[in-house]
Coordinates of C-alpha atoms in Angstrom, one line a residue:
X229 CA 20.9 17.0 7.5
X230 CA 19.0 13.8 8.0
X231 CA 20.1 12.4 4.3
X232 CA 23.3 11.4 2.8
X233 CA 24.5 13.4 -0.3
X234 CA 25.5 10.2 -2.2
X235 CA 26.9 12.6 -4.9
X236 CA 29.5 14.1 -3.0
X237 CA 32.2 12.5 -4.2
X238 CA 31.3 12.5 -8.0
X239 CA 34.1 13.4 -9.8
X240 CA 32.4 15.3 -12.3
X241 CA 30.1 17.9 -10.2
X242 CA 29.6 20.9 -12.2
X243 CA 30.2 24.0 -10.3
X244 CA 26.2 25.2 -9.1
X245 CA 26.9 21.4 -7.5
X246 CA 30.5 22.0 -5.8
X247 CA 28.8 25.3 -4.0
X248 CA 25.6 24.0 -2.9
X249 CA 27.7 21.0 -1.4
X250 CA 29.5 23.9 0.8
X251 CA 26.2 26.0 1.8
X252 CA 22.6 25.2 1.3
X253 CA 21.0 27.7 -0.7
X254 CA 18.6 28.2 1.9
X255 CA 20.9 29.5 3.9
X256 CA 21.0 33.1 2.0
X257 CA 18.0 34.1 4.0
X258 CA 20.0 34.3 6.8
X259 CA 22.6 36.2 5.2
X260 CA 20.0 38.8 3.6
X261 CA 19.5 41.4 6.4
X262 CA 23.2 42.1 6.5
X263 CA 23.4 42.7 2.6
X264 CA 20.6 44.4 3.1
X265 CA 22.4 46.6 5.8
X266 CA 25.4 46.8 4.4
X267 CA 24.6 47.3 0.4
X268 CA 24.6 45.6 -2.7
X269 CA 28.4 45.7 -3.1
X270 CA 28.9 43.6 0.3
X271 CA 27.7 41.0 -1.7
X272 CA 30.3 38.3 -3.2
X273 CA 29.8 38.1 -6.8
X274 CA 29.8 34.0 -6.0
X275 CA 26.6 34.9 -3.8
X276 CA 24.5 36.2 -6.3
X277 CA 23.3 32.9 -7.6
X278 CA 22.4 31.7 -4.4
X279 CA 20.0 34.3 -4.2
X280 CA 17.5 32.6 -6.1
X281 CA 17.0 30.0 -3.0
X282 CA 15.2 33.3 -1.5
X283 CA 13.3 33.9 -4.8
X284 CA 15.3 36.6 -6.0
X285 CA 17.5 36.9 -9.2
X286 CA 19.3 40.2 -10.5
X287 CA 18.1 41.8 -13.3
X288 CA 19.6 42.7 -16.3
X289 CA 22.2 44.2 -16.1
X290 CA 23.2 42.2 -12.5
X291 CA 25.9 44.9 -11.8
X292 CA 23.4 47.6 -11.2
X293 CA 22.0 45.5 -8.1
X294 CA 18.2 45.3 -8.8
X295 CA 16.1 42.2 -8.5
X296 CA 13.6 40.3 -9.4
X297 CA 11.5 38.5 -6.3
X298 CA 8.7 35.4 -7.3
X299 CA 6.1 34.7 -4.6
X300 CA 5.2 31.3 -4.2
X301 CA 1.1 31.2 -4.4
X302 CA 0.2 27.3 -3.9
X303 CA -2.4 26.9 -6.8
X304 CA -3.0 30.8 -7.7
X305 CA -5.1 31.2 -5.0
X306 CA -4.7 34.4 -2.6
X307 CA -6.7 36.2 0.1
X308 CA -8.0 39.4 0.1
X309 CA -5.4 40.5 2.8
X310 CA -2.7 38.6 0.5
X311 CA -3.5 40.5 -2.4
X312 CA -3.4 43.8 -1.3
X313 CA -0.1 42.8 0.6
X314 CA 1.5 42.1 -3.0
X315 CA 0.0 45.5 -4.6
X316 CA 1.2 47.6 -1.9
X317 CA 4.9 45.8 -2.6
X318 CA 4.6 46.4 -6.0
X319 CA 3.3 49.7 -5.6
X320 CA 6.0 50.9 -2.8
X321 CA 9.3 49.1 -4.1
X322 CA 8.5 47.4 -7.3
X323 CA 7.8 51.0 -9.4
X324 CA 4.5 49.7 -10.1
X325 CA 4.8 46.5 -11.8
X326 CA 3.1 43.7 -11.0
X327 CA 3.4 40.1 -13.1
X328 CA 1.4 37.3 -13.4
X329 CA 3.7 34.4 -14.3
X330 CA 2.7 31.3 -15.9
X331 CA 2.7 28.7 -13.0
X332 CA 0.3 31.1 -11.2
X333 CA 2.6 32.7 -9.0
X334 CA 3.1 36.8 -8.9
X335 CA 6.6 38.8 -9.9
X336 CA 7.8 41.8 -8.7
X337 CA 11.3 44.3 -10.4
X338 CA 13.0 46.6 -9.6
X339 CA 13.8 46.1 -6.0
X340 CA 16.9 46.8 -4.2
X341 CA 19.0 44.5 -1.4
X342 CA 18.0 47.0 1.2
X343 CA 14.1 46.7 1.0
X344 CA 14.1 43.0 1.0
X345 CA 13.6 42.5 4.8
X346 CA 10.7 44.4 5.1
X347 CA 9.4 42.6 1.9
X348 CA 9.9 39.6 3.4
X349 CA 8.2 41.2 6.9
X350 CA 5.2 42.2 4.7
X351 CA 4.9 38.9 3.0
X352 CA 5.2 36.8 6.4
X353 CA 2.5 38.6 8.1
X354 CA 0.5 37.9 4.8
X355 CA 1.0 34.1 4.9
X356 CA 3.1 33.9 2.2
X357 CA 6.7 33.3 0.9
X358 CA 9.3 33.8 -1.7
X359 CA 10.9 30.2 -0.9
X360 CA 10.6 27.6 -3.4
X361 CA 9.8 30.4 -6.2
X362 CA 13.2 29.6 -8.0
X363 CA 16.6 27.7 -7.4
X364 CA 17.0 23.9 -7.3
X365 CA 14.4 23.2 -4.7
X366 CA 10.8 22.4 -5.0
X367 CA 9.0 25.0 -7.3
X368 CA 5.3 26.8 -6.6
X369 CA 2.7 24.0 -6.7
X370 CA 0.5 24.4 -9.7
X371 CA -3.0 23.7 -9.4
X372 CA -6.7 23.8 -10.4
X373 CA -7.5 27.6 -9.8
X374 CA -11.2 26.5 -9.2
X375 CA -10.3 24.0 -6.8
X376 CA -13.3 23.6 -4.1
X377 CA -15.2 25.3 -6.6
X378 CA -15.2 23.5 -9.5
X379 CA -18.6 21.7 -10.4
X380 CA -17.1 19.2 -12.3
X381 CA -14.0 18.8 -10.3
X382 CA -13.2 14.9 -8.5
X383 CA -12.9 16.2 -5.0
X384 CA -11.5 19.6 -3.3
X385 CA -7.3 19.7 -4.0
X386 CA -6.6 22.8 -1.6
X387 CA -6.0 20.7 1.7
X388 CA -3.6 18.5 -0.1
X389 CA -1.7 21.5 -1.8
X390 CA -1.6 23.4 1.4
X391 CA 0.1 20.1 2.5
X392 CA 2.7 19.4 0.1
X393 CA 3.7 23.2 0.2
X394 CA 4.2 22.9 3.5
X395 CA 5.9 19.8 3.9
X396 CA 8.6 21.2 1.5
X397 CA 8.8 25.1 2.3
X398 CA 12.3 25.4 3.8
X399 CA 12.7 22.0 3.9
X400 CA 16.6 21.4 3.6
X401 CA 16.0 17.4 2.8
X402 CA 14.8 18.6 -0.3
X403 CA 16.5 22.2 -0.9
X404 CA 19.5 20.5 -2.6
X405 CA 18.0 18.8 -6.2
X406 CA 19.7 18.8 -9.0
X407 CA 17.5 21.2 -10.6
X408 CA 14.0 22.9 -10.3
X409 CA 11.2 20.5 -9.1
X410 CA 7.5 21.6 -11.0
X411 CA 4.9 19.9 -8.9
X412 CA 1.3 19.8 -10.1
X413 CA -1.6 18.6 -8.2
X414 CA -5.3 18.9 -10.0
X415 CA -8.8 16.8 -10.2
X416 CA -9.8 19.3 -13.0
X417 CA -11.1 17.6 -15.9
X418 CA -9.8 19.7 -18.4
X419 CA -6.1 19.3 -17.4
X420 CA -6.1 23.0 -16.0
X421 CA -2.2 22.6 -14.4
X422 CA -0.3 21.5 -17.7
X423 CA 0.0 18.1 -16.4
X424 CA 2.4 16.9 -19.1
X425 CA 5.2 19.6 -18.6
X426 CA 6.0 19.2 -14.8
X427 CA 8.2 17.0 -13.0
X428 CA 5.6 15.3 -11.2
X429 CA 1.5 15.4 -11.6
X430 CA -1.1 14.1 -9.9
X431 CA -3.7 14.1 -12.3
X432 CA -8.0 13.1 -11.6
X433 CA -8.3 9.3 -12.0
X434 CA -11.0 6.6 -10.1
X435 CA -11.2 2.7 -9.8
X436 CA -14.0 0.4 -9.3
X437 CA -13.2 -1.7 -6.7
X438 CA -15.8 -4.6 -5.3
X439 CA -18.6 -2.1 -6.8
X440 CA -17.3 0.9 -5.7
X441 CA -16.1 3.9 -6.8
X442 CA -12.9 5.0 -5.0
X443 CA -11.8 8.5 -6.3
X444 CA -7.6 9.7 -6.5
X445 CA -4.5 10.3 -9.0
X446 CA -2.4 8.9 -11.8
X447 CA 1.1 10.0 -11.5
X448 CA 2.9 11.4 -14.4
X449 CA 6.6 12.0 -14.0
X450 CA 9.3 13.5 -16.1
X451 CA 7.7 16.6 -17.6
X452 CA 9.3 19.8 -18.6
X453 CA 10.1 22.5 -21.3
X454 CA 13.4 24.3 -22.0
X455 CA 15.6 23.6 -25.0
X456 CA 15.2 19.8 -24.9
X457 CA 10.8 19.6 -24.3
X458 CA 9.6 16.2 -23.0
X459 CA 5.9 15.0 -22.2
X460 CA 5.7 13.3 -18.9
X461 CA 5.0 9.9 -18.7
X462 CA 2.1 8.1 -16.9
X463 CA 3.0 5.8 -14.0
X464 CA 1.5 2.2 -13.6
X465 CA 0.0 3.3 -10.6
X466 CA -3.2 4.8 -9.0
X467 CA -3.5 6.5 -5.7
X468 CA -6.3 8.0 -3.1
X469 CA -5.5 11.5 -1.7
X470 CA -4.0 10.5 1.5
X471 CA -1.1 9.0 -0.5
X472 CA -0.2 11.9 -2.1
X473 CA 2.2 13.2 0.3
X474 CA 3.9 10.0 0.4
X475 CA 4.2 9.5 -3.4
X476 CA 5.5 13.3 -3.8
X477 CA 8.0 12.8 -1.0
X478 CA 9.5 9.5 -3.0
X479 CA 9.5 11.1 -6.5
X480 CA 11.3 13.9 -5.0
X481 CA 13.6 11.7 -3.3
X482 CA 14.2 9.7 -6.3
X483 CA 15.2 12.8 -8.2
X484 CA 17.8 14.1 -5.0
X485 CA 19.6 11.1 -4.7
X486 CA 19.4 9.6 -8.6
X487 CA 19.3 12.6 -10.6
X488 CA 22.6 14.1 -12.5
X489 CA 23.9 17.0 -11.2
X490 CA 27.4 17.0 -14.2
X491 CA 25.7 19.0 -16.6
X492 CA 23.3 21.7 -15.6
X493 CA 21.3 21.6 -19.0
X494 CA 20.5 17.9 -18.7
X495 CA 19.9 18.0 -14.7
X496 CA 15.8 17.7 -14.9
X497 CA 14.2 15.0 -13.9
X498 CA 12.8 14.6 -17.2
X499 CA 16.2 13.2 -18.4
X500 CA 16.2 10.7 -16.0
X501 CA 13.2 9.3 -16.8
X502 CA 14.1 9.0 -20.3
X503 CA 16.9 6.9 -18.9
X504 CA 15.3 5.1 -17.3
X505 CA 11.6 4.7 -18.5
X506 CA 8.5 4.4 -16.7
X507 CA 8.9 1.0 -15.6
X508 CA 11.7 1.0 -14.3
X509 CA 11.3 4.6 -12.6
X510 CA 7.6 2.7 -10.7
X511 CA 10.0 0.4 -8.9
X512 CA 12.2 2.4 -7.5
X513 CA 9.1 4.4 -6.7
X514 CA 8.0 1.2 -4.5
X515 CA 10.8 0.7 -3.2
X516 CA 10.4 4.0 -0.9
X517 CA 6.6 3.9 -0.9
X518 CA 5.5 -0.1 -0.7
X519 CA 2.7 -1.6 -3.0
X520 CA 0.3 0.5 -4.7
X521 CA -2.6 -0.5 -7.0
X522 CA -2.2 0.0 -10.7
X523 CA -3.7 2.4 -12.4
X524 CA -7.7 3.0 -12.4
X525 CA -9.6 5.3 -15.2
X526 CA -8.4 8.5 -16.1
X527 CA -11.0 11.3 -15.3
X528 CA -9.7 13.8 -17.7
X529 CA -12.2 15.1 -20.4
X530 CA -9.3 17.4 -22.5
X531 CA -7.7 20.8 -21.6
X532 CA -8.9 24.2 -21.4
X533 CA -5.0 26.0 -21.0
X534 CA -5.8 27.6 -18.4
X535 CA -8.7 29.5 -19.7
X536 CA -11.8 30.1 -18.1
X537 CA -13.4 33.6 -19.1
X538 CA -16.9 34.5 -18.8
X539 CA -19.3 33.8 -15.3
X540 CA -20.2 30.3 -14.6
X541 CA -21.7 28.5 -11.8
X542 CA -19.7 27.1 -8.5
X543 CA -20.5 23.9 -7.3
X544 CA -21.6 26.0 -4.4
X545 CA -25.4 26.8 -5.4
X546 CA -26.3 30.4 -5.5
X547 CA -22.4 31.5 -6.3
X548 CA -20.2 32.0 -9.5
X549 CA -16.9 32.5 -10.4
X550 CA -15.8 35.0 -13.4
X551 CA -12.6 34.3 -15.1
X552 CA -11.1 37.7 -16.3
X553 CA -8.5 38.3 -18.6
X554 CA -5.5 40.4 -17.6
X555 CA -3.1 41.1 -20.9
X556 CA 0.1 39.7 -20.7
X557 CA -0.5 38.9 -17.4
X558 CA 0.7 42.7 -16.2
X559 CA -1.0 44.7 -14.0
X560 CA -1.0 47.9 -11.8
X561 CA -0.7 48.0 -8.1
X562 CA -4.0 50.5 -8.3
X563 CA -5.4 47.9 -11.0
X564 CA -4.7 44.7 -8.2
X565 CA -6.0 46.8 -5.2
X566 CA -9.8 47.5 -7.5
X567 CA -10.0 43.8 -7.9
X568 CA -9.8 43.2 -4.7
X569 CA -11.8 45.8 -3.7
X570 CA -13.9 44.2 -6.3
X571 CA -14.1 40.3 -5.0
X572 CA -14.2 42.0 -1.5
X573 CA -17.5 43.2 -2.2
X574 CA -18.8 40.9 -4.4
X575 CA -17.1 37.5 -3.3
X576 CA -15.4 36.4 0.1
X577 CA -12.4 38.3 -1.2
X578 CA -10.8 35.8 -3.1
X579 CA -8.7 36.5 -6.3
X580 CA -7.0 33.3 -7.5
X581 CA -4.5 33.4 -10.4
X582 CA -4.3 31.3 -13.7
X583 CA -1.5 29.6 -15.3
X584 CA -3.2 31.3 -18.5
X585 CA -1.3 34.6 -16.9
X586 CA -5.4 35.6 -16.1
X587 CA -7.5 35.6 -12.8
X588 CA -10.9 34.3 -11.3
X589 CA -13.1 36.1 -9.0
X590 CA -15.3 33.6 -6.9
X591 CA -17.9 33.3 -4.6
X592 CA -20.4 35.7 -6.4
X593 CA -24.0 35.4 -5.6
X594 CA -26.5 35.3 -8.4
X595 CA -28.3 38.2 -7.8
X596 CA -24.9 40.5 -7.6
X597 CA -23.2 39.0 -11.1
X598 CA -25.4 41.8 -13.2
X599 CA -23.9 44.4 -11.2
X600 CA -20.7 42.9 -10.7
X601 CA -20.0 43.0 -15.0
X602 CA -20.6 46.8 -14.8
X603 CA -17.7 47.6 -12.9
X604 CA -15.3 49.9 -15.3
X605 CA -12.2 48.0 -14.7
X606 CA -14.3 45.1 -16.8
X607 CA -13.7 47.4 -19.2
X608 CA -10.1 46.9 -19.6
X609 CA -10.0 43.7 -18.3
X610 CA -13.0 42.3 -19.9
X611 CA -14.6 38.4 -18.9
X612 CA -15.2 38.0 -23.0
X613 CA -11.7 39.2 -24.9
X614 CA -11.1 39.1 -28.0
X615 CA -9.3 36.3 -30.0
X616 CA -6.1 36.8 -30.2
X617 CA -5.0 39.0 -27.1
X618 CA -7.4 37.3 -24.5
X619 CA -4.9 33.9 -25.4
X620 CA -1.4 35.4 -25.6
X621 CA 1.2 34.9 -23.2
X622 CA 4.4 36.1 -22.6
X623 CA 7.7 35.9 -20.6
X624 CA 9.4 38.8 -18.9
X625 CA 12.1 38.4 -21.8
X626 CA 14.8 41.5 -21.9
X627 CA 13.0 44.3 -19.9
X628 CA 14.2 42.1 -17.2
X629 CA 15.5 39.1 -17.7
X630 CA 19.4 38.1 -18.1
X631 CA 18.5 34.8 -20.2
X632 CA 16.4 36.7 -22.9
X633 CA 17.2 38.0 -26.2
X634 CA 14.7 39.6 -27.5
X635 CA 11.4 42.1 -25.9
X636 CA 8.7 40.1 -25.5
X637 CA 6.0 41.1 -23.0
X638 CA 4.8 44.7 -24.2
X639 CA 5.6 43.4 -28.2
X640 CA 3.5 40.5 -27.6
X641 CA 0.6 42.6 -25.9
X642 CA 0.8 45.4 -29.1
X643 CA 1.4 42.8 -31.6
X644 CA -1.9 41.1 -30.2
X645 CA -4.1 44.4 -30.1
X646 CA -2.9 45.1 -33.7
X647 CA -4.2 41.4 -35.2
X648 CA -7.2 41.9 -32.8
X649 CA -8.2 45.3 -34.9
X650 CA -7.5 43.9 -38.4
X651 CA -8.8 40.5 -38.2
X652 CA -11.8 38.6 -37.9
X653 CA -11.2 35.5 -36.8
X654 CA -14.1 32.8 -35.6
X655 CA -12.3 31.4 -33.0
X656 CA -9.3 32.1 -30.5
X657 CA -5.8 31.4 -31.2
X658 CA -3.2 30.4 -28.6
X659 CA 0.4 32.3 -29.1
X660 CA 3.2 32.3 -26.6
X661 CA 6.1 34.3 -26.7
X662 CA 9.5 33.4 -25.2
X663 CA 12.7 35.4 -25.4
X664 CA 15.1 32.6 -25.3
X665 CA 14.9 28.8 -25.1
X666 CA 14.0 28.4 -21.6
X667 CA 10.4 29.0 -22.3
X668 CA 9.4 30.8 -19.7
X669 CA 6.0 31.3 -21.7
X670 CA 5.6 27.4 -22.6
X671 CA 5.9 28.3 -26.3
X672 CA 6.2 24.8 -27.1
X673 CA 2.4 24.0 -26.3
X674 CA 1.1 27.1 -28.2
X675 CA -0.5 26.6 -31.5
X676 CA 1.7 29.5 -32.7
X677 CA 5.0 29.8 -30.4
X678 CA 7.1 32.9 -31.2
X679 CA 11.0 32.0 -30.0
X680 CA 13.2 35.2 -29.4
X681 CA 16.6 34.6 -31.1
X682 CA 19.0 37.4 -33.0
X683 CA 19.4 37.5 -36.8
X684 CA 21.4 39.5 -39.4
X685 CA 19.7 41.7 -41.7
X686 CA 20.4 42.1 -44.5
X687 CA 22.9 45.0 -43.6
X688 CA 24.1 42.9 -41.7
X689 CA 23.8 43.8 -38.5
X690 CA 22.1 42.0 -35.5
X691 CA 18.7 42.4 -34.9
X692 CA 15.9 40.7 -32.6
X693 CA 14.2 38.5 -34.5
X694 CA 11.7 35.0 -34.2
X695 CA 11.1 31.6 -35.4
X696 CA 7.4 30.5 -35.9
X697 CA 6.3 27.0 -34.2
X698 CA 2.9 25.9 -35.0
X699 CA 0.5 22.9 -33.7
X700 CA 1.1 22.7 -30.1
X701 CA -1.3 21.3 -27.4
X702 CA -1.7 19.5 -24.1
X703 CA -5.0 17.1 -25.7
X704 CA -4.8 13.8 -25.3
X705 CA -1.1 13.4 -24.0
X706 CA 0.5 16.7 -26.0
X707 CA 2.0 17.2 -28.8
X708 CA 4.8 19.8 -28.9
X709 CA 4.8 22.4 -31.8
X710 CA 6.6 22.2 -34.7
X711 CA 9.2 24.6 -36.3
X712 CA 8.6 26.3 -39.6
X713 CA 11.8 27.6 -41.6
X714 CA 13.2 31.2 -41.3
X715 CA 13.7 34.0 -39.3
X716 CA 11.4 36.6 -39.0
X717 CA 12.5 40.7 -38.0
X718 CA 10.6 41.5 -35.0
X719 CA 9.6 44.6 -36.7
X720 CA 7.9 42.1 -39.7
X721 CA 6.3 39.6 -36.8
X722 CA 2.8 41.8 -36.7
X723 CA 3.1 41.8 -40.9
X724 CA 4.3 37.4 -40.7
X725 CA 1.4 36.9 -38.2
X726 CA -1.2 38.3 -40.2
X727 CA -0.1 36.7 -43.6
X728 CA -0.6 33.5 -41.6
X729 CA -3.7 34.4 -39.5
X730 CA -5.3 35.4 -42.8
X731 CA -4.2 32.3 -45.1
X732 CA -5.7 30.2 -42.2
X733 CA -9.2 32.0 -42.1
X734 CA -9.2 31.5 -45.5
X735 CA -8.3 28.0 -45.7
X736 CA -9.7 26.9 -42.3
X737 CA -12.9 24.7 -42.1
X738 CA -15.7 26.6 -40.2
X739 CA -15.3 26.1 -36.5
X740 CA -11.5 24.7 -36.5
X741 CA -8.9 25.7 -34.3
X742 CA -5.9 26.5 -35.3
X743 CA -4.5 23.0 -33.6
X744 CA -7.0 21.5 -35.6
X745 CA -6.5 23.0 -38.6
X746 CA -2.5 22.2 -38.6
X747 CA -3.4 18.5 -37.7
X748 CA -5.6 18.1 -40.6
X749 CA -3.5 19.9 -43.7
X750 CA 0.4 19.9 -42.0
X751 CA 2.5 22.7 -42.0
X752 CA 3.7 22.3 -45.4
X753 CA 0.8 25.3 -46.5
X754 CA 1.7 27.3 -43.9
X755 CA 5.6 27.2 -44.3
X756 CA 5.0 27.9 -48.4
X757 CA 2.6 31.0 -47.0
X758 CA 5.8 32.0 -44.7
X759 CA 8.6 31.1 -47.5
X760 CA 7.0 33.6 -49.9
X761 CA 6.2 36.6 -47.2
X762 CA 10.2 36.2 -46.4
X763 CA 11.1 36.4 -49.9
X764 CA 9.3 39.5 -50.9
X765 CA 10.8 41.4 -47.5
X766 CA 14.4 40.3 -48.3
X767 CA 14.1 41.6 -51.8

């Protein structure tokens, strides 16, 4: 190790701490091929944790020995070769299933110790990696799935992505944080990375300096979700692309050697900035970087969510890129292997993910887009959805995961299609769904979040349930969403989402988003609307 772990001796190291302090978590990959030889129950129960190091966690329930593996997928954007590679996984070990997750990288279930190496085999010759996909190490790098496309975009992100992923895959000077590290880098002007909920973002900025126009980042620190949400705050600084590296390397750093590792729910970096503050987080930035100029101009014009349906032009002329949306983010190894047979034959091959849990196809000619949109599988997966499904998103929640309490991913999918059918509405509205406070599915920025929690009925017994948040967003800074009282059944949700959908359209000014609409009238309407549905179903 060429760093001291100035925390060793901390008196109050919670346990995750105590073990990483006697084996690196990157370490497991070494140990994998003689699990894998040797079976699931050759695995200490104190290993399985470490598994995550190696992008793997155990699905519900642990004791049956299957797993979960993320792929790391630096800004969602994947080869032809690299796509087929993750279909043919999916369609050989992972019984088919194949999830788009929302920092843009690509889940697989089902999968057993003994299959891993030749997983890993696959994904190596691909170019790609399960490192860095979860455990307390630098997460995927999120990014601007247009980048080098984009014809509004500052400059071309995918050199310096490719170089921070790099820098820190397998790295052990940064595989020992105190918790997961989100990195976002992005000159999209419409905030396509979630800017405000990572632990660091570079976000589009430019300064005029003796008459000219010098393009690069502000740095936001100290984003993140979970039970205790915080916006990330804006740095006093501005930087050109070559100092990103440097800059990333020192937050990082910052957060190894300074962040709290007693408590596991309060190890983010975001709690350390709140500690600390903005100012006082810069100069201990400069202390590892030197001077850097203050901050320019920010470049951002608002945020789109991720979202980017229909075909529009590259800043390549002659080419366009379609943005398509994929329910729920779920999709078939046969479905995966037609889109890229698709942007094979109508791009360079290309299929690049969203944090939106969608895709874009690039890199198609103008005289090919007419009969590129009559391709069937646009027929499912359509570049124009519909208002309500073509903006939900999900987590796994309890198909899979061990944190959730509640279904989410196929209720959230149904629930969507049913609204879809009965209402009309004139614009889209943004829901996530989470089964359980980790917010997996960002429910905190939706401008309807459904949160998975259990509930008594009233026979008393335990059923999965939601509570409603409304009025989330990432304009202008963010705003998380607010709660409204009550618990709703999950076999009411479809009725409760209606009721509210409906009251809106009715209510709504012509044009106004949902956000909008909360902004303007509060949610004091909206919770009356949901106190008097809940009191004629408990009746």
């Amino acid at each position: 190790m060429g760093y001291e772990k100035n925390w060793q001796d901390h008196p109050k190291l919670n346990k995750t701490e105590i073990k990483k302090l006697e084996k690196d978590g990157l370490r497991i990959f070494e140990d994998i091929p003689f699990y894998a030889e040797n079976g699931f129950e050759s695995i200490p129960k104190e290993e399985w944790d470490m598994f995550k190091w190696a992008g793997l966690y155990l699905q519900r329930p642990k004791e049956d020995g299957y797993f979960m593996m993320r792929v790391v997928i630096p800004s969602g954007i994947l080869t032809n070769e690299q796509a087929e590679t993750l279909a043919q996984i999916a369609r050989d070990y992972g019984r088919g299933v194949y999830d788009i997750t929302t920092r843009q990288a690509v889940q697989f279930h089902w999968l057993t110790i003994d299959q891993i190496p030749d997983i890993f085999s696959r994904l190596e010759k691909a170019g790609l990696t399960t490192a860095g996909a979860c455990g307390d190490i630098t997460r995927n790098i999120v990014g601007s799935p247009l980048a080098g496309i984009d014809a509004e975009e500052l400059f071309d992100t995918r050199d310096l992505v490719s170089e921070l992923f790099h820098y820190f895959s397998k790295n052990e000077e940064f595989s020992n944080l105190p918790r997961k590290f989100k990195i976002s880098v992005s000159t999209n002007l419409y905030n396509a990375s979630n800017s405000e909920i990572n632990d660091v973002s570079f976000v589009p900025a430019y300064k005029e300096v003796n008459g000219a126009r010098i393009e690069g980042f502000h740095v936001k620190v100290g984003g993140g979700l979970s039970a205790v949400p915080k916006l990330a705050e804006t740095l006093d600084i501005f930087i050109t692309p070559d100092q990103t590296l440097k800059v990333a390397i020192a937050v990082t750093t910052i957060f190894r050697d300074y962040g709290y590792r007693e408590k596991r729910h309060h190890s983010r970096l975001k709690f350390l900035v709140a500690d600390w503050g903005p100012e006082k987080f810069k100069e201990k930035l400069l202390e590892y970087t030197g001077p850097l100029q203050e901050k320019g101009e920010d470049a951002s014009k608002g945020w789109n969510a991720g979202y980017f349906y229909g075909v529009h032009k590259q800043k390549q002329e002659g080419l366009n890129y379609a943005g398509i949306h994929i329910p729920v983010g779920r999709l078939t190894p046969d479905e995966v292997l037609e889109l890229a047979r698709i942007s094979r034959k109508y791009g360079n091959g290309e299929i690049r993910n969203c944090n939106s849990q969608n895709l874009i196809i690039p890199n198609i000619p103008d005289e090919s887009v007419e009969s590129f949109l009559k391709e069937a599988i646009f027929e499912k997966f359509p570049v124009s959805p519909k208002k309500i499904l073509g903006y939900a998103v999900s987590c796994t929640g309890i198909e899979y995961c061990n944190l959730a309490l509640v279904e989410t991913k196929e209720r959230m999918r149904r629930v969507a299609e049913a609204l879809d059918e009965e209402l009309q509405l004139d614009v889209p509205v943004r829901i996530h769904m989470v089964g359980c406070p980790n917010s997996c599915g960002q429910r905190q920025i939706a401008e309807i979040g459904l949160q998975g929690i259990k509930m008594k009925n009233k026979d008393k017994v335990m059923v999965e349930a939601f509570e409603i948040y409304v009025g989330g967003t990432l304009r202008e800074g963010g705003k998380f969403n607010e709660k409204l009282k009550g618990k709703v059944a999950a076999e009411q949700l479809e009725h409760v989402l209606k009721d509210l959908l409906v009251f809106f359209h009715e209510t709504k000014i012509p044009g106004e988003t949902f956000f909008e609409y909360v902004e303007r009238t509060g949610t004091g309407k909206l919770q009356e609307r949901l106190d008097t549905y809940l009191e004629s179903v408990a009746v």
